[in-house]
Each structure stands twice: as structure tokens, then as C-alpha cells.
PDB file of C-alpha atoms in Angstrom:
ATOM      1  CA  MET A   1       0.000   0.000   0.000  1.00 73.00           C
ATOM      2  CA  THR A   2       1.407   3.299  -1.122  1.00 93.00           C
ATOM      3  CA  ILE A   3       0.081   6.831  -0.990  1.00 97.00           C
ATOM      4  CA  ARG A   4       0.826   8.196  -4.444  1.00 97.00           C
ATOM      5  CA  PRO A   5       1.332  11.846  -5.438  1.00 98.00           C
ATOM      6  CA  ILE A   6      -1.834  13.410  -6.857  1.00 98.00           C
ATOM      7  CA  LEU A   7      -1.618  15.484 -10.032  1.00 98.00           C
ATOM      8  CA  ARG A   8      -2.639  19.103  -9.501  1.00 97.00           C
ATOM      9  CA  TYR A   9      -4.793  21.168 -11.814  1.00 96.00           C
ATOM     10  CA  PRO A  10      -3.927  22.318 -14.540  1.00 96.00           C
ATOM     11  CA  ASP A  11      -1.764  19.229 -15.291  1.00 97.00           C
ATOM     12  CA  ARG A  12      -2.592  18.260 -18.904  1.00 97.00           C
ATOM     13  CA  ARG A  13      -2.781  14.565 -17.978  1.00 97.00           C
ATOM     14  CA  LEU A  14      -6.058  15.365 -16.167  1.00 97.00           C
ATOM     15  CA  THR A  15      -7.671  16.107 -19.539  1.00 96.00           C
ATOM     16  CA  THR A  16      -6.315  13.060 -21.370  1.00 97.00           C
ATOM     17  CA  PRO A  17      -8.791  10.196 -21.878  1.00 98.00           C
ATOM     18  CA  ALA A  18      -7.812   7.030 -20.002  1.00 98.00           C
ATOM     19  CA  ARG A  19      -7.234   3.665 -21.694  1.00 98.00           C
ATOM     20  CA  PRO A  20      -9.320   0.587 -20.887  1.00 98.00           C
ATOM     21  CA  VAL A  21      -7.848  -1.910 -18.438  1.00 98.00           C
ATOM     22  CA  THR A  22      -6.998  -5.197 -20.158  1.00 98.00           C
ATOM     23  CA  ALA A  23      -4.970  -6.999 -17.454  1.00 98.00           C
ATOM     24  CA  PHE A  24      -6.938  -8.117 -14.384  1.00 98.00           C
ATOM     25  CA  ASP A  25      -3.970  -9.117 -12.265  1.00 98.00           C
ATOM     26  CA  ALA A  26      -2.039  -8.379  -9.063  1.00 98.00           C
ATOM     27  CA  GLY A  27      -0.890  -5.053 -10.544  1.00 98.00           C
ATOM     28  CA  LEU A  28      -4.509  -3.916 -10.915  1.00 98.00           C
ATOM     29  CA  ARG A  29      -5.305  -4.945  -7.329  1.00 98.00           C
ATOM     30  CA  GLU A  30      -2.247  -3.038  -6.101  1.00 98.00           C
ATOM     31  CA  LEU A  31      -3.329   0.037  -8.089  1.00 98.00           C
ATOM     32  CA  ALA A  32      -6.830  -0.144  -6.534  1.00 98.00           C
ATOM     33  CA  THR A  33      -5.336  -0.409  -3.027  1.00 98.00           C
ATOM     34  CA  ASP A  34      -2.975   2.505  -3.678  1.00 98.00           C
ATOM     35  CA  LEU A  35      -5.869   4.593  -5.015  1.00 98.00           C
ATOM     36  CA  LEU A  36      -7.893   3.909  -1.858  1.00 97.00           C
ATOM     37  CA  GLU A  37      -4.973   4.858   0.421  1.00 97.00           C
ATOM     38  CA  THR A  38      -4.223   7.974  -1.641  1.00 98.00           C
ATOM     39  CA  MET A  39      -7.909   9.001  -1.583  1.00 97.00           C
ATOM     40  CA  HIS A  40      -8.076   8.599   2.217  1.00 96.00           C
ATOM     41  CA  ALA A  41      -4.915  10.704   2.629  1.00 96.00           C
ATOM     42  CA  ALA A  42      -6.168  13.481   0.295  1.00 96.00           C
ATOM     43  CA  PRO A  43      -8.916  13.274   1.791  1.00 95.00           C
ATOM     44  CA  GLY A  44     -11.643  12.548  -0.742  1.00 96.00           C
ATOM     45  CA  ILE A  45     -14.570  10.255  -1.520  1.00 97.00           C
ATOM     46  CA  GLY A  46     -13.564   9.377  -5.078  1.00 98.00           C
ATOM     47  CA  ILE A  47     -10.389   9.053  -7.123  1.00 98.00           C
ATOM     48  CA  THR A  48      -9.341   7.769 -10.534  1.00 98.00           C
ATOM     49  CA  ALA A  49      -6.074   6.325 -11.797  1.00 98.00           C
ATOM     50  CA  PRO A  50      -5.540   9.459 -13.951  1.00 98.00           C
ATOM     51  CA  HIS A  51      -5.509  11.545 -10.737  1.00 98.00           C
ATOM     52  CA  ILE A  52      -2.203   9.833  -9.913  1.00 98.00           C
ATOM     53  CA  GLY A  53      -0.872   9.986 -13.476  1.00 98.00           C
ATOM     54  CA  ILE A  54      -1.880   6.481 -14.589  1.00 98.00           C
ATOM     55  CA  PRO A  55      -4.041   6.691 -17.735  1.00 98.00           C
ATOM     56  CA  LEU A  56      -6.247   3.662 -16.992  1.00 98.00           C
ATOM     57  CA  ARG A  57     -10.033   3.456 -16.520  1.00 98.00           C
ATOM     58  CA  VAL A  58     -10.082   2.695 -12.775  1.00 98.00           C
ATOM     59  CA  VAL A  59     -12.250   4.462 -10.168  1.00 98.00           C
ATOM     60  CA  VAL A  60     -12.372   3.984  -6.398  1.00 98.00           C
ATOM     61  CA  LEU A  61     -15.289   5.433  -4.422  1.00 98.00           C
ATOM     62  CA  GLU A  62     -15.932   5.356  -0.690  1.00 97.00           C
ATOM     63  CA  LEU A  63     -18.954   7.441   0.194  1.00 95.00           C
ATOM     64  CA  ASP A  64     -19.270   6.159   3.754  1.00 89.00           C
ATOM     65  CA  ALA A  65     -17.246   3.804   5.917  1.00 84.00           C
ATOM     66  CA  LYS A  66     -20.070   1.344   6.647  1.00 89.00           C
ATOM     67  CA  ASP A  67     -20.739   0.800   2.930  1.00 89.00           C
ATOM     68  CA  GLY A  68     -17.022   0.427   2.244  1.00 94.00           C
ATOM     69  CA  ALA A  69     -14.967   1.214  -0.822  1.00 97.00           C
ATOM     70  CA  ARG A  70     -15.953   0.111  -4.311  1.00 97.00           C
ATOM     71  CA  THR A  71     -13.662  -0.255  -7.297  1.00 98.00           C
ATOM     72  CA  TYR A  72     -14.980   0.229 -10.824  1.00 98.00           C
ATOM     73  CA  VAL A  73     -12.856  -0.900 -13.769  1.00 98.00           C
ATOM     74  CA  ASN A  74     -13.725   0.353 -17.267  1.00 98.00           C
ATOM     75  CA  PRO A  75     -16.980   2.017 -16.123  1.00 98.00           C
ATOM     76  CA  GLU A  76     -19.403   3.422 -18.686  1.00 98.00           C
ATOM     77  CA  ILE A  77     -22.749   5.181 -18.277  1.00 98.00           C
ATOM     78  CA  GLU A  78     -25.422   3.009 -19.876  1.00 98.00           C
ATOM     79  CA  TRP A  79     -28.460   5.160 -19.008  1.00 98.00           C
ATOM     80  CA  ALA A  80     -29.109   8.530 -17.380  1.00 98.00           C
ATOM     81  CA  SER A  81     -32.413   9.875 -16.080  1.00 98.00           C
ATOM     82  CA  PRO A  82     -33.884  12.968 -17.701  1.00 98.00           C
ATOM     83  CA  GLU A  83     -34.208  14.546 -14.219  1.00 98.00           C
ATOM     84  CA  MET A  84     -31.268  16.705 -13.225  1.00 98.00           C
ATOM     85  CA  ILE A  85     -29.872  17.731  -9.828  1.00 97.00           C
ATOM     86  CA  LEU A  86     -27.361  20.321  -8.638  1.00 97.00           C
ATOM     87  CA  HIS A  87     -24.629  19.016  -6.373  1.00 97.00           C
ATOM     88  CA  LYS A  88     -21.498  20.595  -4.891  1.00 97.00           C
ATOM     89  CA  GLU A  89     -18.374  19.014  -6.402  1.00 98.00           C
ATOM     90  CA  GLY A  90     -14.632  19.307  -6.024  1.00 97.00           C
ATOM     91  CA  SER A  91     -11.522  17.296  -6.828  1.00 97.00           C
ATOM     92  CA  VAL A  92      -8.505  15.819  -5.076  1.00 97.00           C
ATOM     93  CA  SER A  93      -6.540  17.498  -7.906  1.00 98.00           C
ATOM     94  CA  MET A  94      -7.958  20.917  -7.021  1.00 97.00           C
ATOM     95  CA  PRO A  95      -8.300  20.913  -3.217  1.00 96.00           C
ATOM     96  CA  GLY A  96     -10.002  23.742  -1.407  1.00 95.00           C
ATOM     97  CA  VAL A  97     -12.486  24.776  -4.098  1.00 97.00           C
ATOM     98  CA  THR A  98     -15.972  23.494  -4.879  1.00 97.00           C
ATOM     99  CA  ASP A  99     -18.940  24.559  -6.933  1.00 98.00           C
ATOM    100  CA  GLU A 100     -22.361  23.261  -7.872  1.00 98.00           C
ATOM    101  CA  VAL A 101     -22.545  21.138 -11.019  1.00 98.00           C
ATOM    102  CA  GLN A 102     -25.687  19.957 -12.761  1.00 97.00           C
ATOM    103  CA  ARG A 103     -25.853  16.173 -13.202  1.00 98.00           C
ATOM    104  CA  HIS A 104     -28.397  13.473 -13.968  1.00 98.00           C
ATOM    105  CA  ALA A 105     -30.320  12.472 -10.826  1.00 98.00           C
ATOM    106  CA  ARG A 106     -29.981   8.737 -11.569  1.00 98.00           C
ATOM    107  CA  VAL A 107     -27.653   6.658 -13.730  1.00 98.00           C
ATOM    108  CA  ARG A 108     -26.995   3.041 -14.611  1.00 98.00           C
ATOM    109  CA  ILE A 109     -23.371   2.114 -15.203  1.00 98.00           C
ATOM    110  CA  SER A 110     -21.676  -1.009 -16.457  1.00 98.00           C
ATOM    111  CA  TYR A 111     -18.193  -1.851 -15.268  1.00 98.00           C
ATOM    112  CA  GLN A 112     -15.850  -4.716 -14.483  1.00 98.00           C
ATOM    113  CA  ASP A 113     -14.781  -5.780 -11.025  1.00 98.00           C
ATOM    114  CA  LEU A 114     -11.158  -6.503 -10.124  1.00 98.00           C
ATOM    115  CA  ASP A 115     -11.531 -10.040 -11.516  1.00 98.00           C
ATOM    116  CA  GLY A 116     -12.816  -8.772 -14.878  1.00 98.00           C
ATOM    117  CA  ASN A 117     -16.449  -9.812 -14.299  1.00 98.00           C
ATOM    118  CA  MET A 118     -19.056  -7.534 -15.893  1.00 98.00           C
ATOM    119  CA  GLN A 119     -21.334  -5.738 -13.420  1.00 98.00           C
ATOM    120  CA  THR A 120     -24.082  -3.129 -13.564  1.00 98.00           C
ATOM    121  CA  GLU A 121     -25.129  -0.682 -10.888  1.00 98.00           C
ATOM    122  CA  GLU A 122     -27.942   1.834 -10.661  1.00 98.00           C
ATOM    123  CA  SER A 123     -27.389   4.843  -8.459  1.00 98.00           C
ATOM    124  CA  ASP A 124     -29.007   8.080  -7.410  1.00 97.00           C
ATOM    125  CA  GLY A 125     -28.054  11.096  -5.322  1.00 96.00           C
ATOM    126  CA  LEU A 126     -24.414  11.423  -4.300  1.00 96.00           C
ATOM    127  CA  ARG A 127     -23.357   8.044  -5.756  1.00 97.00           C
ATOM    128  CA  ALA A 128     -24.865   8.971  -9.163  1.00 98.00           C
ATOM    129  CA  VAL A 129     -23.057  12.331  -9.028  1.00 98.00           C
ATOM    130  CA  CYS A 130     -19.775  10.559  -8.196  1.00 98.00           C
ATOM    131  CA  HIS A 131     -20.229   8.018 -10.989  1.00 98.00           C
ATOM    132  CA  GLN A 132     -20.723  10.819 -13.524  1.00 98.00           C
ATOM    133  CA  HIS A 133     -17.903  12.966 -12.089  1.00 98.00           C
ATOM    134  CA  GLU A 134     -15.329  10.149 -12.130  1.00 98.00           C
ATOM    135  CA  ILE A 135     -16.365   8.763 -15.534  1.00 98.00           C
ATOM    136  CA  ASP A 136     -16.013  12.319 -16.902  1.00 98.00           C
ATOM    137  CA  GLN A 137     -12.484  12.313 -15.451  1.00 98.00           C
ATOM    138  CA  LEU A 138     -11.708   9.015 -17.198  1.00 98.00           C
ATOM    139  CA  ASP A 139     -12.989  10.546 -20.441  1.00 98.00           C
ATOM    140  CA  GLY A 140     -10.599  13.499 -20.040  1.00 98.00           C
ATOM    141  CA  MET A 141     -13.218  15.997 -18.842  1.00 98.00           C
ATOM    142  CA  PHE A 142     -12.081  17.724 -15.652  1.00 97.00           C
ATOM    143  CA  TRP A 143     -15.115  18.678 -13.545  1.00 98.00           C
ATOM    144  CA  ILE A 144     -14.746  22.458 -13.922  1.00 98.00           C
ATOM    145  CA  GLN A 145     -15.363  22.073 -17.666  1.00 97.00           C
ATOM    146  CA  ARG A 146     -19.030  21.507 -16.682  1.00 97.00           C
ATOM    147  CA  LEU A 147     -19.219  25.070 -15.282  1.00 97.00           C
ATOM    148  CA  SER A 148     -19.914  28.289 -17.154  1.00 97.00           C
ATOM    149  CA  ARG A 149     -16.797  30.111 -18.336  1.00 97.00           C
ATOM    150  CA  LEU A 150     -17.317  32.854 -15.732  1.00 97.00           C
ATOM    151  CA  LYS A 151     -17.696  30.381 -12.838  1.00 96.00           C
ATOM    152  CA  ARG A 152     -14.722  28.358 -14.090  1.00 97.00           C
ATOM    153  CA  GLU A 153     -12.476  31.444 -14.319  1.00 97.00           C
ATOM    154  CA  ARG A 154     -13.446  32.565 -10.798  1.00 97.00           C
ATOM    155  CA  LEU A 155     -12.802  29.074  -9.431  1.00 97.00           C
ATOM    156  CA  VAL A 156      -9.388  28.823 -11.117  1.00 97.00           C
ATOM    157  CA  LYS A 157      -8.386  32.240  -9.711  1.00 97.00           C
ATOM    158  CA  ARG A 158      -9.486  31.153  -6.228  1.00 96.00           C
ATOM    159  CA  PHE A 159      -7.516  27.890  -6.550  1.00 97.00           C
ATOM    160  CA  GLU A 160      -4.408  29.719  -7.778  1.00 96.00           C
ATOM    161  CA  LYS A 161      -4.636  32.081  -4.788  1.00 95.00           C
ATOM    162  CA  LEU A 162      -5.056  29.153  -2.354  1.00 93.00           C
ATOM    163  CA  SER A 163      -2.087  27.366  -3.969  1.00 92.00           C
ATOM    164  CA  ARG A 164       0.142  30.438  -3.647  1.00 91.00           C
ATOM    165  CA  ASN A 165      -0.779  30.878   0.022  1.00 88.00           C
ATOM    166  CA  SER A 166      -0.142  27.264   1.024  1.00 76.00           C
TER     167      SER A 166
END
């Protein structure tokens, strides 16, 4: 288990689409464990392999301790509800700043588990927001790209100021 360095915005690797995982082996399990440890240290509730500079389609989410962590390999959104919700979002790659992003209220995703078995999961609320947020990240869309230009520019200025002062 290793806590890995997290890429910081505006690192270009955060906007590069990730490649599908093809090897379901000990290396993938180690990556998932490292992602979980890195996410806890950040702290955060979700992280992708691209956040640590590895361009693979792997997501780890842990929304609450009793539910435990879940690893999603090669996740894709299969269906999204027409209803939308606003939810406050942020990123381990841009700590200290958040803003409300509009997302689908419910989604169904398909993914593989760490053994390569196909799975599906339906989610709503925070989990649905996280699924969309992290799959965007895997597709090379950093979350602030979902904001208006004005909101995005204000957020980037605030993050730059926080980064200078820390």
C-alpha cells in the first residue's frame, strides 16, 4: 500500500482520456489499493487512476465507511435519467475549491470488477453524481469544464490564490 502523489490542476494529464484496463492481475489490485490509500490521505470520496498519473479506466469510491470502498474498472454510463440535480463538487486534484454542477439524478453504469467480471449498478443522489464525475475524469473531462466560463475562471483564480498561500 502506497500513498501516491496526486496530479494538480492544470496538469494536462487530467484532460487526457484514459485507456481501458486489459490486465486483471495483481498489478490492478495493487493500483486499486494505492488509489484507496491515496484518496483517504487526500482526503476525498472518489479518485481515478488518472488523478495519480496512470491513464487507466479505474475508479475507487468510498462514500461512507459502513458501505465500504468500491472499485470500478472500465466504467461506462449506460443510461441517465432525464431529471437533473445540482450538487457541490470538487476534486482531489484541485483541493479547497468546490462549486455546484448539474448532473443526472440517476444513472446506470456497467463496469468490471477486479476479476474482470461484468457488473451493472444503478445509483441516485451522491453516488450517481460521483459516478458521472469520475467517468467524466476518465474521459478526459475535468469537472470544472461543466461550469460556465465565468464560474470556471473565478474558481481557477481562487484555486491559484489558495495554492500560492499554502
